[in-house]
């Protein structure tokens, strides 16, 4: 189930979650709680990322949401967010001779993790996200910091990029690639420009984009393009996994370790 609720727009402007957005979040989570009761869900986590962790009033919002919904929201930091995304890649049988750069672009931040086999050898979180970019709220210093990350951590090993999240999944689908095919930088650029030229209100019918995706997909593509260029790479693998999948895998390994080992 998915219920889009964009908190970041206001947060990245004012530094606070509005009372109306806090109430909407509480009502949304109440609906999810009822769905979980119907489905007899035993274990779950509600994790908030960049928008809430950057909000001055995050603890007040968390308390308000819990009083409405009965669900406690965990405000996870960038390191835990990257760790949860990394959970997905522990099961891919990655080669120690090839480094994998995992790139997750969200609304408020981009998480980078450099993996070697099943080990995470470097990571960082950057305040570069789709909603921030739309609002022109990305500090140039963050791009410089990302450039330093690549200079300090990309060594002599061959590197492959893995992109996670809904926007890169959509670009891969639009390009009509096979599941195993990487999305080239050239094709990514082409699709960013094609979508950019179409008015926002027409993107749904032209490209099958939902309203909550139509405005952020271009800035997301621009961020992926910038990351690939900074890393000196020309394609991205799209395994179609993300933070929510990582949360589920972590829950399974915590509460059902035997099942996790069989995965």
mmCIF file of C-alpha atoms in Angstrom:
data_model
loop_
_atom_site.group_PDB
_atom_site.id
_atom_site.type_symbol
_atom_site.label_atom_id
_atom_site.label_comp_id
_atom_site.label_asym_id
_atom_site.label_seq_id
_atom_site.Cartn_x
_atom_site.Cartn_y
_atom_site.Cartn_z
ATOM 1 C CA UNK A 1 0.000 0.000 0.000
ATOM 2 C CA UNK A 2 1.225 3.499 -0.793
ATOM 3 C CA UNK A 3 -0.166 6.842 0.369
ATOM 4 C CA UNK A 4 1.937 9.760 -0.915
ATOM 5 C CA UNK A 5 2.275 12.546 1.658
ATOM 6 C CA UNK A 6 4.960 15.123 0.952
ATOM 7 C CA UNK A 7 6.292 16.621 4.179
ATOM 8 C CA UNK A 8 9.542 18.000 2.800
ATOM 9 C CA UNK A 9 8.223 20.934 0.757
ATOM 10 C CA UNK A 10 7.311 22.981 3.827
ATOM 11 C CA UNK A 11 10.174 21.681 5.971
ATOM 12 C CA UNK A 12 12.901 22.694 3.523
ATOM 13 C CA UNK A 13 11.378 26.207 3.326
ATOM 14 C CA UNK A 14 10.306 26.931 6.912
ATOM 15 C CA UNK A 15 12.187 24.289 8.898
ATOM 16 C CA UNK A 16 8.947 22.967 10.393
ATOM 17 C CA UNK A 17 6.193 20.440 9.649
ATOM 18 C CA UNK A 18 2.884 22.299 9.536
ATOM 19 C CA UNK A 19 0.087 21.286 11.912
ATOM 20 C CA UNK A 20 -2.089 20.318 8.925
ATOM 21 C CA UNK A 21 0.635 18.015 7.554
ATOM 22 C CA UNK A 22 1.201 16.494 10.998
ATOM 23 C CA UNK A 23 -2.518 15.768 11.268
ATOM 24 C CA UNK A 24 -2.596 14.301 7.742
ATOM 25 C CA UNK A 25 0.359 12.059 8.617
ATOM 26 C CA UNK A 26 -1.397 10.888 11.779
ATOM 27 C CA UNK A 27 -4.585 10.076 9.870
ATOM 28 C CA UNK A 28 -2.633 8.247 7.160
ATOM 29 C CA UNK A 29 -0.824 6.097 9.723
ATOM 30 C CA UNK A 30 -4.097 5.407 11.504
ATOM 31 C CA UNK A 31 -5.408 3.988 8.210
ATOM 32 C CA UNK A 32 -2.281 1.833 7.924
ATOM 33 C CA UNK A 33 -2.726 0.631 11.507
ATOM 34 C CA UNK A 34 -6.258 -0.526 10.678
ATOM 35 C CA UNK A 35 -4.993 -2.302 7.548
ATOM 36 C CA UNK A 36 -2.313 -4.047 9.615
ATOM 37 C CA UNK A 37 -4.924 -5.178 12.134
ATOM 38 C CA UNK A 38 -7.015 -6.694 9.337
ATOM 39 C CA UNK A 39 -3.920 -8.471 7.948
ATOM 40 C CA UNK A 40 -2.767 -9.673 11.423
ATOM 41 C CA UNK A 41 0.586 -7.913 11.101
ATOM 42 C CA UNK A 42 2.795 -8.749 14.102
ATOM 43 C CA UNK A 43 6.013 -6.789 13.470
ATOM 44 C CA UNK A 44 6.377 -3.425 11.767
ATOM 45 C CA UNK A 45 8.392 -0.218 11.822
ATOM 46 C CA UNK A 46 7.377 3.327 10.910
ATOM 47 C CA UNK A 47 10.523 5.197 9.848
ATOM 48 C CA UNK A 48 10.818 8.899 9.020
ATOM 49 C CA UNK A 49 13.769 10.158 6.996
ATOM 50 C CA UNK A 50 15.100 13.496 5.748
ATOM 51 C CA UNK A 51 12.006 15.713 6.000
ATOM 52 C CA UNK A 52 11.268 14.885 9.624
ATOM 53 C CA UNK A 53 14.862 14.713 10.822
ATOM 54 C CA UNK A 54 15.381 18.249 9.449
ATOM 55 C CA UNK A 55 12.229 19.626 11.088
ATOM 56 C CA UNK A 56 12.713 21.777 14.195
ATOM 57 C CA UNK A 57 9.425 20.486 15.620
ATOM 58 C CA UNK A 58 10.007 16.786 14.820
ATOM 59 C CA UNK A 59 9.478 15.528 18.400
ATOM 60 C CA UNK A 60 6.224 17.450 18.722
ATOM 61 C CA UNK A 61 5.087 15.991 15.390
ATOM 62 C CA UNK A 62 6.049 12.447 16.444
ATOM 63 C CA UNK A 63 4.025 12.816 19.662
ATOM 64 C CA UNK A 64 1.022 14.251 17.789
ATOM 65 C CA UNK A 65 1.105 11.492 15.170
ATOM 66 C CA UNK A 66 1.275 8.785 17.832
ATOM 67 C CA UNK A 67 -1.681 10.268 19.716
ATOM 68 C CA UNK A 68 -3.764 10.235 16.511
ATOM 69 C CA UNK A 69 -2.687 6.884 15.065
ATOM 70 C CA UNK A 70 -1.309 4.811 17.923
ATOM 71 C CA UNK A 71 1.861 4.293 15.870
ATOM 72 C CA UNK A 72 5.261 5.454 17.094
ATOM 73 C CA UNK A 73 7.365 6.961 14.311
ATOM 74 C CA UNK A 74 11.147 6.480 14.471
ATOM 75 C CA UNK A 75 13.138 9.414 13.113
ATOM 76 C CA UNK A 76 16.146 7.563 11.680
ATOM 77 C CA UNK A 77 19.415 9.297 10.834
ATOM 78 C CA UNK A 78 21.216 9.164 7.489
ATOM 79 C CA UNK A 79 23.521 6.362 8.609
ATOM 80 C CA UNK A 80 20.669 4.041 9.585
ATOM 81 C CA UNK A 81 18.816 4.909 6.379
ATOM 82 C CA UNK A 82 21.887 3.888 4.357
ATOM 83 C CA UNK A 83 22.280 0.709 6.465
ATOM 84 C CA UNK A 84 18.680 -0.311 5.815
ATOM 85 C CA UNK A 85 19.077 0.217 2.071
ATOM 86 C CA UNK A 86 22.296 -1.858 2.280
ATOM 87 C CA UNK A 87 20.272 -4.787 3.734
ATOM 88 C CA UNK A 88 18.977 -5.436 0.197
ATOM 89 C CA UNK A 89 22.439 -5.990 -1.235
ATOM 90 C CA UNK A 90 23.619 -8.539 1.328
ATOM 91 C CA UNK A 91 21.647 -11.168 -0.587
ATOM 92 C CA UNK A 92 22.859 -10.430 -4.140
ATOM 93 C CA UNK A 93 26.114 -12.434 -3.998
ATOM 94 C CA UNK A 94 28.288 -9.466 -4.945
ATOM 95 C CA UNK A 95 31.850 -9.953 -6.196
ATOM 96 C CA UNK A 96 34.677 -8.762 -3.911
ATOM 97 C CA UNK A 97 36.634 -7.707 -7.001
ATOM 98 C CA UNK A 98 33.973 -5.163 -7.958
ATOM 99 C CA UNK A 99 32.832 -2.273 -5.791
ATOM 100 C CA UNK A 100 29.168 -1.322 -5.841
ATOM 101 C CA UNK A 101 28.138 2.286 -5.298
ATOM 102 C CA UNK A 102 24.546 2.357 -4.015
ATOM 103 C CA UNK A 103 22.739 5.629 -4.708
ATOM 104 C CA UNK A 104 19.363 6.326 -3.112
ATOM 105 C CA UNK A 105 17.784 9.655 -4.079
ATOM 106 C CA UNK A 106 14.937 10.806 -1.850
ATOM 107 C CA UNK A 107 12.998 14.017 -1.454
ATOM 108 C CA UNK A 108 15.399 15.601 0.998
ATOM 109 C CA UNK A 109 18.616 13.632 0.824
ATOM 110 C CA UNK A 110 20.798 11.319 -1.228
ATOM 111 C CA UNK A 111 22.437 8.362 0.508
ATOM 112 C CA UNK A 112 25.633 6.884 -0.919
ATOM 113 C CA UNK A 113 27.056 3.546 0.212
ATOM 114 C CA UNK A 114 30.165 1.932 -1.245
ATOM 115 C CA UNK A 115 30.058 -1.863 -0.972
ATOM 116 C CA UNK A 116 32.750 -4.476 -1.502
ATOM 117 C CA UNK A 117 31.215 -7.930 -1.519
ATOM 118 C CA UNK A 118 28.894 -7.991 1.497
ATOM 119 C CA UNK A 119 30.800 -5.267 3.377
ATOM 120 C CA UNK A 120 29.976 -1.575 3.401
ATOM 121 C CA UNK A 121 33.331 0.206 3.242
ATOM 122 C CA UNK A 122 32.123 3.825 3.054
ATOM 123 C CA UNK A 123 28.888 5.770 3.279
ATOM 124 C CA UNK A 124 27.591 9.319 3.513
ATOM 125 C CA UNK A 125 24.298 11.215 3.466
ATOM 126 C CA UNK A 126 23.961 14.468 1.519
ATOM 127 C CA UNK A 127 21.251 17.118 1.770
ATOM 128 C CA UNK A 128 20.566 16.811 -1.945
ATOM 129 C CA UNK A 129 17.051 15.621 -2.784
ATOM 130 C CA UNK A 130 14.323 16.029 -5.366
ATOM 131 C CA UNK A 131 12.111 18.364 -3.326
ATOM 132 C CA UNK A 132 15.122 20.390 -2.166
ATOM 133 C CA UNK A 133 16.222 20.748 -5.803
ATOM 134 C CA UNK A 134 12.743 21.839 -6.914
ATOM 135 C CA UNK A 135 12.759 24.447 -4.138
ATOM 136 C CA UNK A 136 16.318 25.524 -5.030
ATOM 137 C CA UNK A 137 17.353 24.598 -1.494
ATOM 138 C CA UNK A 138 20.485 22.547 -2.277
ATOM 139 C CA UNK A 139 23.682 24.110 -0.937
ATOM 140 C CA UNK A 140 26.569 24.057 -3.440
ATOM 141 C CA UNK A 141 28.798 22.898 -0.581
ATOM 142 C CA UNK A 142 26.915 19.568 -0.547
ATOM 143 C CA UNK A 143 27.962 18.875 -4.147
ATOM 144 C CA UNK A 144 31.572 19.672 -3.220
ATOM 145 C CA UNK A 145 31.291 17.290 -0.275
ATOM 146 C CA UNK A 146 29.979 14.561 -2.598
ATOM 147 C CA UNK A 147 32.864 15.166 -4.989
ATOM 148 C CA UNK A 148 35.296 14.716 -2.071
ATOM 149 C CA UNK A 149 33.514 11.468 -1.113
ATOM 150 C CA UNK A 150 34.265 10.025 -4.558
ATOM 151 C CA UNK A 151 37.877 11.227 -4.590
ATOM 152 C CA UNK A 152 38.524 9.722 -1.161
ATOM 153 C CA UNK A 153 36.693 6.411 -1.600
ATOM 154 C CA UNK A 154 36.677 5.272 -5.235
ATOM 155 C CA UNK A 155 39.864 3.246 -5.577
ATOM 156 C CA UNK A 156 41.368 0.951 -8.194
ATOM 157 C CA UNK A 157 38.546 -1.618 -8.075
ATOM 158 C CA UNK A 158 36.007 -1.666 -10.883
ATOM 159 C CA UNK A 159 32.882 0.225 -9.760
ATOM 160 C CA UNK A 160 29.248 -0.343 -10.669
ATOM 161 C CA UNK A 161 26.420 1.985 -9.642
ATOM 162 C CA UNK A 162 23.111 0.704 -8.246
ATOM 163 C CA UNK A 163 20.222 3.171 -8.119
ATOM 164 C CA UNK A 164 17.328 2.668 -5.710
ATOM 165 C CA UNK A 165 14.000 4.411 -5.265
ATOM 166 C CA UNK A 166 10.831 5.034 -7.223
ATOM 167 C CA UNK A 167 12.185 7.624 -9.648
ATOM 168 C CA UNK A 168 15.088 5.599 -11.033
ATOM 169 C CA UNK A 169 12.747 2.581 -11.234
ATOM 170 C CA UNK A 170 10.413 4.672 -13.386
ATOM 171 C CA UNK A 171 13.230 5.809 -15.708
ATOM 172 C CA UNK A 172 14.243 2.166 -16.166
ATOM 173 C CA UNK A 173 10.645 1.260 -17.024
ATOM 174 C CA UNK A 174 10.255 4.188 -19.436
ATOM 175 C CA UNK A 175 13.425 3.078 -21.246
ATOM 176 C CA UNK A 176 11.814 -0.373 -21.720
ATOM 177 C CA UNK A 177 14.902 -2.208 -20.582
ATOM 178 C CA UNK A 178 15.092 -5.827 -19.515
ATOM 179 C CA UNK A 179 15.352 -6.380 -15.771
ATOM 180 C CA UNK A 180 19.041 -7.284 -16.070
ATOM 181 C CA UNK A 181 19.941 -4.301 -18.291
ATOM 182 C CA UNK A 182 21.669 -1.242 -16.870
ATOM 183 C CA UNK A 183 20.277 2.202 -17.649
ATOM 184 C CA UNK A 184 22.910 4.145 -19.584
ATOM 185 C CA UNK A 185 23.748 7.756 -18.786
ATOM 186 C CA UNK A 186 22.836 8.675 -22.377
ATOM 187 C CA UNK A 187 19.345 7.141 -22.071
ATOM 188 C CA UNK A 188 18.817 8.725 -18.668
ATOM 189 C CA UNK A 189 19.691 12.153 -20.106
ATOM 190 C CA UNK A 190 17.342 11.555 -23.040
ATOM 191 C CA UNK A 191 14.394 10.703 -20.797
ATOM 192 C CA UNK A 192 15.037 13.616 -18.438
ATOM 193 C CA UNK A 193 14.916 16.008 -21.402
ATOM 194 C CA UNK A 194 11.832 14.341 -22.913
ATOM 195 C CA UNK A 195 9.905 14.659 -19.665
ATOM 196 C CA UNK A 196 11.169 18.193 -18.981
ATOM 197 C CA UNK A 197 9.704 19.414 -22.293
ATOM 198 C CA UNK A 198 6.199 18.164 -21.420
ATOM 199 C CA UNK A 199 4.031 20.414 -19.191
ATOM 200 C CA UNK A 200 3.489 19.034 -15.695
ATOM 201 C CA UNK A 201 -0.248 18.477 -16.146
ATOM 202 C CA UNK A 202 0.351 16.386 -19.305
ATOM 203 C CA UNK A 203 3.003 14.060 -17.889
ATOM 204 C CA UNK A 204 0.432 11.684 -16.435
ATOM 205 C CA UNK A 205 -1.177 10.879 -19.786
ATOM 206 C CA UNK A 206 2.057 11.073 -21.808
ATOM 207 C CA UNK A 207 4.303 9.001 -19.533
ATOM 208 C CA UNK A 208 1.921 7.321 -17.076
ATOM 209 C CA UNK A 209 3.312 9.290 -14.134
ATOM 210 C CA UNK A 210 1.250 9.746 -10.982
ATOM 211 C CA UNK A 211 0.821 13.322 -9.777
ATOM 212 C CA UNK A 212 3.224 12.824 -6.866
ATOM 213 C CA UNK A 213 5.896 11.550 -9.284
ATOM 214 C CA UNK A 214 5.373 13.955 -12.194
ATOM 215 C CA UNK A 215 7.075 16.972 -10.605
ATOM 216 C CA UNK A 216 9.992 15.220 -8.854
ATOM 217 C CA UNK A 217 11.138 12.831 -11.585
ATOM 218 C CA UNK A 218 13.118 15.432 -13.543
ATOM 219 C CA UNK A 219 15.084 16.725 -10.522
ATOM 220 C CA UNK A 220 15.666 13.082 -9.508
ATOM 221 C CA UNK A 221 17.080 12.331 -12.950
ATOM 222 C CA UNK A 222 19.294 15.411 -12.747
ATOM 223 C CA UNK A 223 20.699 14.219 -9.422
ATOM 224 C CA UNK A 224 21.458 10.742 -10.801
ATOM 225 C CA UNK A 225 23.138 12.315 -13.845
ATOM 226 C CA UNK A 226 25.271 14.512 -11.585
ATOM 227 C CA UNK A 227 26.235 11.540 -9.392
ATOM 228 C CA UNK A 228 27.258 9.440 -12.414
ATOM 229 C CA UNK A 229 29.341 12.301 -13.814
ATOM 230 C CA UNK A 230 31.059 12.997 -10.489
ATOM 231 C CA UNK A 231 31.837 9.286 -10.141
ATOM 232 C CA UNK A 232 33.075 9.100 -13.747
ATOM 233 C CA UNK A 233 30.607 6.321 -14.640
ATOM 234 C CA UNK A 234 28.231 5.925 -17.565
ATOM 235 C CA UNK A 235 25.420 3.594 -16.458
ATOM 236 C CA UNK A 236 23.334 2.577 -13.458
ATOM 237 C CA UNK A 237 21.997 -0.831 -12.416
ATOM 238 C CA UNK A 238 18.383 -0.634 -11.220
ATOM 239 C CA UNK A 239 17.647 -3.638 -8.943
ATOM 240 C CA UNK A 240 14.238 -2.176 -7.963
ATOM 241 C CA UNK A 241 14.716 -2.358 -4.219
ATOM 242 C CA UNK A 242 14.693 0.420 -1.658
ATOM 243 C CA UNK A 243 14.366 1.541 1.929
ATOM 244 C CA UNK A 244 11.034 -0.200 2.557
ATOM 245 C CA UNK A 245 12.469 -3.530 1.326
ATOM 246 C CA UNK A 246 15.467 -3.070 3.612
ATOM 247 C CA UNK A 247 13.208 -2.421 6.606
ATOM 248 C CA UNK A 248 11.333 -5.663 5.900
ATOM 249 C CA UNK A 249 14.563 -7.655 5.550
ATOM 250 C CA UNK A 250 15.861 -6.232 8.836
ATOM 251 C CA UNK A 251 12.582 -7.159 10.577
ATOM 252 C CA UNK A 252 12.823 -10.703 9.211
ATOM 253 C CA UNK A 253 16.457 -11.104 10.313
ATOM 254 C CA UNK A 254 15.595 -9.761 13.784
ATOM 255 C CA UNK A 255 12.422 -11.731 14.470
ATOM 256 C CA UNK A 256 12.875 -14.778 12.191
ATOM 257 C CA UNK A 257 16.651 -15.326 11.833
ATOM 258 C CA UNK A 258 16.238 -18.849 10.419
ATOM 259 C CA UNK A 259 14.062 -17.550 7.585
ATOM 260 C CA UNK A 260 16.577 -14.765 6.961
ATOM 261 C CA UNK A 261 19.446 -17.241 6.503
ATOM 262 C CA UNK A 262 17.428 -19.147 3.901
ATOM 263 C CA UNK A 263 16.730 -15.978 1.895
#
